[in-house]
Tab-separated table of C-alpha atoms in Angstrom:
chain	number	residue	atom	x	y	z
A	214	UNK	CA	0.000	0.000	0.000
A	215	UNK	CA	2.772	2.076	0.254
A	216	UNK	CA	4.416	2.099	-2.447
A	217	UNK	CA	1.080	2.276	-4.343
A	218	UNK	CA	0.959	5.759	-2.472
A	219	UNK	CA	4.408	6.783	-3.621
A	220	UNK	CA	3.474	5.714	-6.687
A	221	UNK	CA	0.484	8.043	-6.695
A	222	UNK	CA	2.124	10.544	-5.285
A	223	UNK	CA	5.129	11.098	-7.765
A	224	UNK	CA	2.648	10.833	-10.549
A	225	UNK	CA	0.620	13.453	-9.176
A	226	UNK	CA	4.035	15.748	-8.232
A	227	UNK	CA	4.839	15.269	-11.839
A	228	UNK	CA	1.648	16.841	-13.103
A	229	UNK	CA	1.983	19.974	-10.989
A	230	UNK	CA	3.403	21.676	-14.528
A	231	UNK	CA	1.650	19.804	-16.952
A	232	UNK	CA	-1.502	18.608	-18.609
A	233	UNK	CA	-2.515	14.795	-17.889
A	234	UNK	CA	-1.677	12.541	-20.881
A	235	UNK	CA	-4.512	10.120	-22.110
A	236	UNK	CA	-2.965	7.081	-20.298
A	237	UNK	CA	-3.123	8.470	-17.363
A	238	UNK	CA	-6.531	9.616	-17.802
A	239	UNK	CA	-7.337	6.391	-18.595
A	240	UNK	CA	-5.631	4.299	-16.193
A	241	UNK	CA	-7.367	7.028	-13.976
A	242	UNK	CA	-4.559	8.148	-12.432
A	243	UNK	CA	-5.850	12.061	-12.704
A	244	UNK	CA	-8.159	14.232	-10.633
A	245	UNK	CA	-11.112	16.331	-11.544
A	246	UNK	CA	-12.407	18.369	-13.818
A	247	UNK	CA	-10.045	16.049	-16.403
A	248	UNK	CA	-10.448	12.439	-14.801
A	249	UNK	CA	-12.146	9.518	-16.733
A	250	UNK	CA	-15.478	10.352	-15.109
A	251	UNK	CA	-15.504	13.749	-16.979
A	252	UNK	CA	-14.124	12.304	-20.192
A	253	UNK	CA	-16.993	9.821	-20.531
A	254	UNK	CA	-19.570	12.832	-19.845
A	255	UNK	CA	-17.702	14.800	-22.502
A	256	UNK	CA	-18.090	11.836	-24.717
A	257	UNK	CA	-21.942	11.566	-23.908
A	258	UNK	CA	-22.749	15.160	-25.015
A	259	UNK	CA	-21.145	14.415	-27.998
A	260	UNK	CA	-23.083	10.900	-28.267
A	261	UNK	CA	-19.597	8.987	-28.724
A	262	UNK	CA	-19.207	7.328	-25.160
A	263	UNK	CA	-19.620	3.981	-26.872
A	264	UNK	CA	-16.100	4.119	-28.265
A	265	UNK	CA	-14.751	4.915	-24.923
A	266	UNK	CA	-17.531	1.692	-23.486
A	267	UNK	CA	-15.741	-0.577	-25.965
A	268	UNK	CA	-12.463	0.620	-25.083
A	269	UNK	CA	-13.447	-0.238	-21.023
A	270	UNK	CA	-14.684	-3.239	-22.187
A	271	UNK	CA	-12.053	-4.738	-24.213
A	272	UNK	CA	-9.342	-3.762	-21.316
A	273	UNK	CA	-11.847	-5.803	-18.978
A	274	UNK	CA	-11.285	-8.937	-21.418
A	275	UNK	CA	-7.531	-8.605	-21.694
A	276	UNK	CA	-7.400	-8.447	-17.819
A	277	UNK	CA	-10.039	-11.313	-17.552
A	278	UNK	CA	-7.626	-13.252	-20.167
A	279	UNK	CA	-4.303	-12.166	-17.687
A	280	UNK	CA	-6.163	-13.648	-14.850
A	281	UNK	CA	-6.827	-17.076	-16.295
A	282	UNK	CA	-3.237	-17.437	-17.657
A	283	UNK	CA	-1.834	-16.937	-14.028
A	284	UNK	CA	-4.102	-19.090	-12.869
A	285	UNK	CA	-3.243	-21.558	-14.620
A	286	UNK	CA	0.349	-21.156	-13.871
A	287	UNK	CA	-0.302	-20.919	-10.441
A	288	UNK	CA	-1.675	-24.265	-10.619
A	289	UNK	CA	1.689	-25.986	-11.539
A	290	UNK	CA	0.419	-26.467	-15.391
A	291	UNK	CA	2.113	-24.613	-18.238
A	292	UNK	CA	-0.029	-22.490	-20.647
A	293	UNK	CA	1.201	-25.006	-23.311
A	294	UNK	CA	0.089	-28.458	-21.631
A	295	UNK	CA	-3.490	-26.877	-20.846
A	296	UNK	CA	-4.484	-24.686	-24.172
A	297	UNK	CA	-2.273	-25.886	-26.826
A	298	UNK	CA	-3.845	-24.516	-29.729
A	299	UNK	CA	-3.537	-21.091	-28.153
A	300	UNK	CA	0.035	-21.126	-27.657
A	301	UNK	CA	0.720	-22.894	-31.025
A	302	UNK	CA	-1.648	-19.486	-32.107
A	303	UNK	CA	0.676	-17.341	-30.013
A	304	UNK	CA	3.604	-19.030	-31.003
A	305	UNK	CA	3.082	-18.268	-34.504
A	306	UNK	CA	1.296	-15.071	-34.668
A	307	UNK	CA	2.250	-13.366	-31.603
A	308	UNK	CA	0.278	-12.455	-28.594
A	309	UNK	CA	-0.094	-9.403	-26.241
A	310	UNK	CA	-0.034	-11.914	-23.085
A	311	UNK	CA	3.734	-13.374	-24.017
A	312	UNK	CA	5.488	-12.472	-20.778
A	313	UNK	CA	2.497	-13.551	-19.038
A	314	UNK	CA	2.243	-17.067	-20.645
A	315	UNK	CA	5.584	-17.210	-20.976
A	316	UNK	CA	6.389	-16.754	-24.654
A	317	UNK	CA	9.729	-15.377	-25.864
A	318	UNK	CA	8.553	-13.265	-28.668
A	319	UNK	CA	9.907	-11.103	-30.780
A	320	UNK	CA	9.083	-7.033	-29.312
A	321	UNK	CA	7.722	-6.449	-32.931
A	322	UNK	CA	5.059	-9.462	-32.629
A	323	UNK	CA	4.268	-8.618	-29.271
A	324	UNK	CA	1.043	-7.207	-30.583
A	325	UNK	CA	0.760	-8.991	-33.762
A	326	UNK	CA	-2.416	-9.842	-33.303
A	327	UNK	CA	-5.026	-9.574	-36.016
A	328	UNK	CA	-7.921	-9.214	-33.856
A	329	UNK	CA	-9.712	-11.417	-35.796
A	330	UNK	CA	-7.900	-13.732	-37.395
A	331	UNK	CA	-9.650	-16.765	-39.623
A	332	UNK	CA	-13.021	-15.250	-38.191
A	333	UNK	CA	-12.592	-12.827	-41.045
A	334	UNK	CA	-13.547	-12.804	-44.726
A	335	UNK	CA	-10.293	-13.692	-46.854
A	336	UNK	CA	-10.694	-10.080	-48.067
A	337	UNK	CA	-10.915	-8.697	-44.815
A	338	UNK	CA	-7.684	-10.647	-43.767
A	339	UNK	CA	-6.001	-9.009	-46.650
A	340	UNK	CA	-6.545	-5.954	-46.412
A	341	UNK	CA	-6.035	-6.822	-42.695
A	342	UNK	CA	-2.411	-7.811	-43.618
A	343	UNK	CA	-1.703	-4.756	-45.536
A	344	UNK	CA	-2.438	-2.689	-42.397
A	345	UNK	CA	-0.579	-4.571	-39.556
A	346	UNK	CA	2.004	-2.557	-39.492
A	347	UNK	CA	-0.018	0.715	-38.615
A	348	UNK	CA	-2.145	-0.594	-36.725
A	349	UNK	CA	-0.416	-2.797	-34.381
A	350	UNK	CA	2.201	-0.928	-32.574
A	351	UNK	CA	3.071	-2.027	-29.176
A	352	UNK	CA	1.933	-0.390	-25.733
A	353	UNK	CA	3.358	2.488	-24.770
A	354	UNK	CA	4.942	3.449	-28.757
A	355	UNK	CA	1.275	4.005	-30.491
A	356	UNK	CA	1.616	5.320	-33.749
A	357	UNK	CA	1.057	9.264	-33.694
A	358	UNK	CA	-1.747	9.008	-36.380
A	359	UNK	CA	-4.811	6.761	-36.454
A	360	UNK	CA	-5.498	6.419	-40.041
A	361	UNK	CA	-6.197	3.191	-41.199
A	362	UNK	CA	-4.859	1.545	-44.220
A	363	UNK	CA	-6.692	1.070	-47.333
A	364	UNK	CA	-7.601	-2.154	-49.481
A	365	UNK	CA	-5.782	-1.299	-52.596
A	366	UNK	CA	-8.451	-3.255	-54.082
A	367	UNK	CA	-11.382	-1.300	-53.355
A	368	UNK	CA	-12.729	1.379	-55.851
A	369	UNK	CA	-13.718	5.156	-54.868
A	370	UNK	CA	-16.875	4.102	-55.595
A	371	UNK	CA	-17.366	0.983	-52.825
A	372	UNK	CA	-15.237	2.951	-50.723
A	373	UNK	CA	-15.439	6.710	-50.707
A	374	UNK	CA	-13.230	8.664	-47.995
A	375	UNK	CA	-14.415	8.602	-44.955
A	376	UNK	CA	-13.248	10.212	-41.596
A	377	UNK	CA	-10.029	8.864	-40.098
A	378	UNK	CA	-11.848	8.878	-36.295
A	379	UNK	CA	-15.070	7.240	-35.707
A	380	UNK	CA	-16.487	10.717	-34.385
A	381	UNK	CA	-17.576	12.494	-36.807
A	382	UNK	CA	-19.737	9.173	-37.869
A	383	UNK	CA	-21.403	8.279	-34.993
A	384	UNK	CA	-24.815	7.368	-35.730
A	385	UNK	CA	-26.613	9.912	-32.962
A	386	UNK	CA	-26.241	13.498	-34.047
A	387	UNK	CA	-24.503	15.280	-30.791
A	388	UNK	CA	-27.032	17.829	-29.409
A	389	UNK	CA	-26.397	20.566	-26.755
A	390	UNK	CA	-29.471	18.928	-25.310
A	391	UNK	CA	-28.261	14.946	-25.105
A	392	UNK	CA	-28.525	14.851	-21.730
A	393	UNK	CA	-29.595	10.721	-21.357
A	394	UNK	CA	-27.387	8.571	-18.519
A	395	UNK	CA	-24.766	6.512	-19.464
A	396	UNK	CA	-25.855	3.233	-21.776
A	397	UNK	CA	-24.834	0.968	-19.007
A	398	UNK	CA	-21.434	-0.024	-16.953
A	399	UNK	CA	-18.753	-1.847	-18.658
A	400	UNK	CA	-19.404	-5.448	-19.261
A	401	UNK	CA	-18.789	-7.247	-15.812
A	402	UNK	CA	-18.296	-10.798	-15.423
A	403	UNK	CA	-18.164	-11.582	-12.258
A	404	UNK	CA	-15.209	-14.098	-11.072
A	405	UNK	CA	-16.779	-16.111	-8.394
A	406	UNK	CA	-15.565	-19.214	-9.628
A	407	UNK	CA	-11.898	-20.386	-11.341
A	408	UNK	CA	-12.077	-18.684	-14.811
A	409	UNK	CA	-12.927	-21.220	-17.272
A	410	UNK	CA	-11.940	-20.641	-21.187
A	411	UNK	CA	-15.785	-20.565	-21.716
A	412	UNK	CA	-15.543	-17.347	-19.871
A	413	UNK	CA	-13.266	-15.961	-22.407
A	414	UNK	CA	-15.626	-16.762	-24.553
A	415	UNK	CA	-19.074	-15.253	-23.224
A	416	UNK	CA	-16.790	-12.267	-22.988
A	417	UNK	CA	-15.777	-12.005	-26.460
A	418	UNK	CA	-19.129	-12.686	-27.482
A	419	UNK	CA	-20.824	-9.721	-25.412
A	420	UNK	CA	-18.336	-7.638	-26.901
A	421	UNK	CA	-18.555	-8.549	-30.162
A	422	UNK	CA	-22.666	-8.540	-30.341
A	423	UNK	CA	-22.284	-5.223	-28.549
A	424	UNK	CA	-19.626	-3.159	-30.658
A	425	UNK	CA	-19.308	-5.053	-33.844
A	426	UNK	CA	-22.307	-6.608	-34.977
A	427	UNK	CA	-24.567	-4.186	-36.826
A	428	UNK	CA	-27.814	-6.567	-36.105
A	429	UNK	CA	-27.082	-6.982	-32.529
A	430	UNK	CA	-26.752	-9.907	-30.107
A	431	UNK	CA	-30.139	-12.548	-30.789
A	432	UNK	CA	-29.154	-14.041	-27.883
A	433	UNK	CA	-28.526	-11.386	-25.456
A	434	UNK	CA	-31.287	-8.654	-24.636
A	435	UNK	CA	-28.864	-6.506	-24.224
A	436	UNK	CA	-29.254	-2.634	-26.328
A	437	UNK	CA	-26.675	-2.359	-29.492
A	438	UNK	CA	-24.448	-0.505	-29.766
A	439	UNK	CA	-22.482	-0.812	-32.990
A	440	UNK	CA	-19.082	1.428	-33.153
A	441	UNK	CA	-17.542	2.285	-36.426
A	442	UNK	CA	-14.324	0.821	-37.341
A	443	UNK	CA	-12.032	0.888	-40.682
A	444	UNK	CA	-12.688	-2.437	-42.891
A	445	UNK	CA	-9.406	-3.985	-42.208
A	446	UNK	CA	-10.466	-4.041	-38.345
A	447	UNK	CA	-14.137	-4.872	-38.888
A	448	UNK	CA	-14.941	-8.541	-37.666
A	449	UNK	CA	-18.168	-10.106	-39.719
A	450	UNK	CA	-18.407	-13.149	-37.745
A	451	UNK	CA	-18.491	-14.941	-34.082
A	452	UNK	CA	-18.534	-18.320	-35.081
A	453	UNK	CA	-18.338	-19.913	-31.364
A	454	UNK	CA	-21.258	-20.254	-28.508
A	455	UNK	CA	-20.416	-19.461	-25.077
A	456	UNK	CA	-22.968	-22.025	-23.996
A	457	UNK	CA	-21.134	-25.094	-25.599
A	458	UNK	CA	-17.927	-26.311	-25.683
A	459	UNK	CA	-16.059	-26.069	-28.895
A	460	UNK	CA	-15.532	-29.667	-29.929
A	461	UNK	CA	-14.224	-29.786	-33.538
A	462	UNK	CA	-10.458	-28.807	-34.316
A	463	UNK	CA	-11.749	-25.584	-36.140
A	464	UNK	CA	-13.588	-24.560	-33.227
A	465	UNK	CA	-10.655	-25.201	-31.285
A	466	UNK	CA	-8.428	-23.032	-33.536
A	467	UNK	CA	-11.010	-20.122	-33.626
A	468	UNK	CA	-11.387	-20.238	-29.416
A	469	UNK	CA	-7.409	-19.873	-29.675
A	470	UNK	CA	-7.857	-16.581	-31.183
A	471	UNK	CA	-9.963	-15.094	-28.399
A	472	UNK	CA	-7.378	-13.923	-26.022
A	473	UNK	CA	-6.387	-11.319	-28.842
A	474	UNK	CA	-9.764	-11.020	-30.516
A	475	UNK	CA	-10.051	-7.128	-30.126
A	476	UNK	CA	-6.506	-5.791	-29.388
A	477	UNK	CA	-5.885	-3.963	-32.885
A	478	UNK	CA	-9.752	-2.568	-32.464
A	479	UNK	CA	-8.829	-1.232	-29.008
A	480	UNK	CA	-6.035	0.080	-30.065
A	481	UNK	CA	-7.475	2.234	-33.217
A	482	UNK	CA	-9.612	3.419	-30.588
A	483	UNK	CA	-7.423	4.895	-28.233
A	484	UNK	CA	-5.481	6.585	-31.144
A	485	UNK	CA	-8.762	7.977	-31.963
A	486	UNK	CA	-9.990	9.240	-28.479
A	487	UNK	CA	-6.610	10.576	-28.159
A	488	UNK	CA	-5.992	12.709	-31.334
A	489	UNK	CA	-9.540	13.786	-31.546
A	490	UNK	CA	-11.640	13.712	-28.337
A	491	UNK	CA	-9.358	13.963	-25.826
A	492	UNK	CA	-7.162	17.742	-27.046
A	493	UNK	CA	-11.036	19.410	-27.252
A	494	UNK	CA	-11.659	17.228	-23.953
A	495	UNK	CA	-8.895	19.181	-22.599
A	496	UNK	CA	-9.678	22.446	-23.671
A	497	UNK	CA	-12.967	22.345	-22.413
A	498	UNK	CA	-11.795	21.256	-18.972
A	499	UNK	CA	-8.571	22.718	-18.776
A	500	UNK	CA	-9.165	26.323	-19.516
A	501	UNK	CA	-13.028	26.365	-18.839
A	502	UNK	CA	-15.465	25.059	-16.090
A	503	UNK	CA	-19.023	25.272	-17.828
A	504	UNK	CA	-21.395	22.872	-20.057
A	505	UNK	CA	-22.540	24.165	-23.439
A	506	UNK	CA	-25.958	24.735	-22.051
A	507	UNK	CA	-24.551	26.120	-18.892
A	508	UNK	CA	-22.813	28.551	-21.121
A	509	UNK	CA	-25.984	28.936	-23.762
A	510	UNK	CA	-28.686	29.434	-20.304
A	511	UNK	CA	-25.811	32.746	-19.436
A	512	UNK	CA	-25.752	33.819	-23.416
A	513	UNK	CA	-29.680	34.240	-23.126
A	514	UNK	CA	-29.799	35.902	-19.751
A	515	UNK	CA	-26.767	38.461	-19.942
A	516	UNK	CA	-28.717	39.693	-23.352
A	517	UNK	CA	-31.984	39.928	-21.531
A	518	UNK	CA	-30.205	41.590	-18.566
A	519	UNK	CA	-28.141	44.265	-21.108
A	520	UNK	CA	-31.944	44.745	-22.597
A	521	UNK	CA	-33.224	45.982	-18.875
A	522	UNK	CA	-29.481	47.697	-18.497
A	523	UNK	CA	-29.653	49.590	-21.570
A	524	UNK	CA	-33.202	50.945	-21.280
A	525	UNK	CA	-32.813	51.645	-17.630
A	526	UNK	CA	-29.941	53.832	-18.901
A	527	UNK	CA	-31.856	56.045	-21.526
A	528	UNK	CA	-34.829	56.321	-19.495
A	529	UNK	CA	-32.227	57.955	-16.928
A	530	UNK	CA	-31.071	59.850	-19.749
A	531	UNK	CA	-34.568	61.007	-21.680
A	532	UNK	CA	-36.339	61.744	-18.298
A	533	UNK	CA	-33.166	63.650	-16.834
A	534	UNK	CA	-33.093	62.114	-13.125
A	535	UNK	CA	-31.621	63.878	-10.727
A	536	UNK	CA	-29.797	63.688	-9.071
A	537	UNK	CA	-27.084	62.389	-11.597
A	538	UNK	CA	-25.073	60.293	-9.488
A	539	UNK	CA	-28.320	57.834	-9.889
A	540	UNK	CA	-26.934	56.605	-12.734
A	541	UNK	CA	-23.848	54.652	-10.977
A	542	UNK	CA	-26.023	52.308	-9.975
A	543	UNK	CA	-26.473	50.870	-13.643
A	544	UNK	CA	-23.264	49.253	-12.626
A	545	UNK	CA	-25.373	46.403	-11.249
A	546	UNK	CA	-27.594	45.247	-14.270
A	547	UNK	CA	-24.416	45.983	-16.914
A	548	UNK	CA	-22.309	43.743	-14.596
A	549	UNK	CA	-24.422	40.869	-14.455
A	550	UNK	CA	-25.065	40.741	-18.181
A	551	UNK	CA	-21.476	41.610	-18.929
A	552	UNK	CA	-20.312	38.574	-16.465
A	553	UNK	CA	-22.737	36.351	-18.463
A	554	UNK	CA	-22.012	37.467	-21.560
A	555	UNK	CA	-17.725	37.045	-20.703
A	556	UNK	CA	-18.664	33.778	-19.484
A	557	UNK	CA	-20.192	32.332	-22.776
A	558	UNK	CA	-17.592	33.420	-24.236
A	559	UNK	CA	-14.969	31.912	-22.538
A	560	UNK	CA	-16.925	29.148	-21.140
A	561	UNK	CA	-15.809	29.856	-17.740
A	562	UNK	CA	-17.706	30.968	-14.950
A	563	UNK	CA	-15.115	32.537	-12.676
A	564	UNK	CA	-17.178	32.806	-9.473
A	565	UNK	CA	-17.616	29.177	-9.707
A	566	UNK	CA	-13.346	28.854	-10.620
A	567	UNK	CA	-12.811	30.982	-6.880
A	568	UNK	CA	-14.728	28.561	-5.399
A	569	UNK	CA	-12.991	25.528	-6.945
A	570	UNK	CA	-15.354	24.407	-8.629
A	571	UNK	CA	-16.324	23.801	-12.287
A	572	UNK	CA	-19.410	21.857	-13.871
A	573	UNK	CA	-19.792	18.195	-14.837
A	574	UNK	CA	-23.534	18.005	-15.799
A	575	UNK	CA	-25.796	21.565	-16.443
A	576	UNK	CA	-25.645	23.262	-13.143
A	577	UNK	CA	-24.256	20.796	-10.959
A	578	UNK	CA	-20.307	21.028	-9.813
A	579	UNK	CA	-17.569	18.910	-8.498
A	580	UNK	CA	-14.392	20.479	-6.801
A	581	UNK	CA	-11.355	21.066	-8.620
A	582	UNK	CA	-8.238	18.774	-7.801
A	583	UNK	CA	-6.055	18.373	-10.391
A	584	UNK	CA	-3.383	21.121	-9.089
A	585	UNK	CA	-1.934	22.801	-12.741
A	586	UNK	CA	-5.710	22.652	-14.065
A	587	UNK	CA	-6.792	24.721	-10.835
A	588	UNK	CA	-4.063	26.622	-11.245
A	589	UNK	CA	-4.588	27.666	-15.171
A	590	UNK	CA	-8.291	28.400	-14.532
A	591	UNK	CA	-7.263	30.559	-11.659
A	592	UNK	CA	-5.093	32.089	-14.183
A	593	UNK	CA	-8.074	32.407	-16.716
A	594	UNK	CA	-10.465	33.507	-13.972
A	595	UNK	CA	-8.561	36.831	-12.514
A	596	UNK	CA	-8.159	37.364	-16.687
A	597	UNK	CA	-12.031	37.067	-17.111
A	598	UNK	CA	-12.758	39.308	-13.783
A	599	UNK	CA	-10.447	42.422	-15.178
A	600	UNK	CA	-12.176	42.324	-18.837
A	601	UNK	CA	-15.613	42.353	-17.067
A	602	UNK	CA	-14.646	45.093	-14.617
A	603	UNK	CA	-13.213	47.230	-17.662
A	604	UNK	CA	-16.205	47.186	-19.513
A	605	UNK	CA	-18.685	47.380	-17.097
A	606	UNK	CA	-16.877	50.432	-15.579
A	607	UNK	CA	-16.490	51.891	-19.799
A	608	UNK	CA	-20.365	51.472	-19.713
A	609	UNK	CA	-21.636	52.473	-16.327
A	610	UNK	CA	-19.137	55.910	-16.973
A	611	UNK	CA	-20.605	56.394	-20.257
A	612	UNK	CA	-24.066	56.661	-19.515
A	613	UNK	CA	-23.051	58.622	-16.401
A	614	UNK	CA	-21.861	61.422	-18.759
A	615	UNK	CA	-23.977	61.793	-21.245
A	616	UNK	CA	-26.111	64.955	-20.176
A	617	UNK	CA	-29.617	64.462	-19.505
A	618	UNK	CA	-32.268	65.597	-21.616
A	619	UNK	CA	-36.245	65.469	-20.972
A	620	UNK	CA	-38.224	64.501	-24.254
């Protein structure tokens, strides 16, 4: 425990002058307003949290997979006495569990694996082929772009350009409005029993009926929720049944493949949260503290309020008030609709900033804790107080010195 502290501790020291990195917001190692909670509500508004679901969900495989290799070496047996098709798979193709099960692979095959292997079309595992090279790299040196690679065999016409992220295609147009809960928790499958390789399996297939089949799961009431992916990564087929016991030597081969089933799909994801989501993520977060309806609900009132300002102020003027020095108190409608207005604009509220705060959902707040975010919207905050104090001073003196004049 410990040294899980110091751990914690050093990573947080070394963020004191720097903006998290994705890994870390993803191995949650980061604090709010930029922690994974706030990502996946970011991803919501935009209706894309099922990329970041799938993401969850995959990791929750791989670690499921983990578990029942050490098991099984915990249990005296080799990997390669109990599951010998998988490690003759491994063996040959590479595998993203080979210090784990033992396997001496080459640091260029680590992650070799297809991700679908002979579950896909003999087109797909062409153009599959082609692409292993991009799309494959191992943890911790991701490629910098997340472009997949084309079939040189497909025409513009069967396959026009498309998007390089699977954003801008999701299939629910984002809305300022989209305000609906999260689709459900990650897939959970809980271990109350040895893992068994038919537990591999039933995840695989939830994840696969869930993400990557565009007619659902028939056997699984579950809601769909279809992601898009590049052809090379798209998997048609999930040949085995979680309910039986693969028997025949194909079935054996295909179950082999399971450990590794979605690692190059996972991985074109992160690339794509990363270079796309997670910078505007960031700069919502990181130098703001408001929702875009938070922000819209102050657009609409700091107009309405410069309306009442603004006539207050000429019907001081056209009635000639006296005495004059009523006119200073216009300071109090201009500075509420110029704090408003300010605040759309920058999408930071900076009363809310002094009190640490900053929004997650419309209206409702967490505290800030991630030390250089607090510390740049503090920064932002004293920067947003001085422009609103200049021009609500600029207009309060103005209409203070224009003479009166009774109509």
């Amino acid at each position: 425990m410990d040294d899980e502290k110091h751990t914690q501790d050093e990573w947080a020291n070394s963020r004191r002058h720097r903006l998290p990195t994705f890994t870390e917001v993803l191995s949650r190692r980061t604090r709010p307003p930029v922690d994974l909670f706030m990502f996946y509500l970011f991803l919501q508004r935009e209706g894309a949290e099922d990329i970041l679901d799938f993401w969850l969900d995959v990791q929750q495989h791989e670690n499921l997979c983990r578990a029942y290799f050490k098991d099984v070496r915990k249990s005296g047996r080799t990997i390669k006495e109990d599951w010998p098709q998988y490690w003759d798979y491994a063996r040959r193709r590479g595998s993203i569990y080979g210090t784990v099960v033992g396997l001496n692979t080459d640091a260029k095959r680590s992650t070799a694996s297809t991700g679908a292997g002979e579950m896909l079309s003999e087109q797909d595992r062409r153009n599959l082929s082609a692409s292993t090279d991009d799309h494959q790299q191992p943890t911790g040196r991701r490629s910098t772009s997340p472009r997949p690679q084309r079939s040189a065999a497909a025409s513009p016409e069967e396959n026009p350009p498309r998007s390089t992220t699977p954003f801008s295609l999701t299939r629910r147009t984002p809305t300022l409005f989209n305000l609906r809960r999260a689709s459900r928790a990650p897939t959970i499958i809980p271990r109350s029993s040895a893992i068994t390789r038919l537990d591999l399996v039933a995840s695989a297939e939830r994840i696969f009926y869930r993400y990557l089949s565009p007619v659902g799961n028939q056997i699984d009431s579950q809601e769909n929720h279809e992601i898009y992916l590049p052809p090379a990564l798209r998997i048609h087929t999930f040949p085995l049944n979680s309910q039986h016991e693969p028997k025949t030597q194909t079935e054996l081969n295909m179950m082999a493949q399971i450990p590794d089933m979605f690692h190059a799909q996972k991985e074109y994801c992160f690339r794509a949260m990363e270079q796309d989501a997670f910078p505007r993520f960031l700069r919502s977060k990181a130098f703001g503290n408001l929702t875009p309806i938070s922000a819209l609900v102050r657009l609409i009132l700091g107009l309405v309020i410069l309306w009442i300002g603004l006539a207050a102020g000429f019907a001081l003027i056209f009635l000639d008030v006296h005495p004059k020095s009523k006119r200073f108190f216009l300071f109090l409608p201009f500075t509420f609709a110029v704090l408003f207005l300010v605040s759309h604009q920058y999408e930071l509220d900076p009363i809310l900033v002094f009190f640490g705060q900053s929004e997650t959902t419309p209206f409702r707040t967490l505290t800030i804790r991630e030390p250089y975010v607090r510390n740049l919207l503090l920064g932002r905050a004293v920067w947003v107080t001085i422009v609103v104090a200049i021009i609500v001073t600029a207009l309060t003196l103005i209409f203070w010195a224009v003479p009166g004049h009774r109509l």
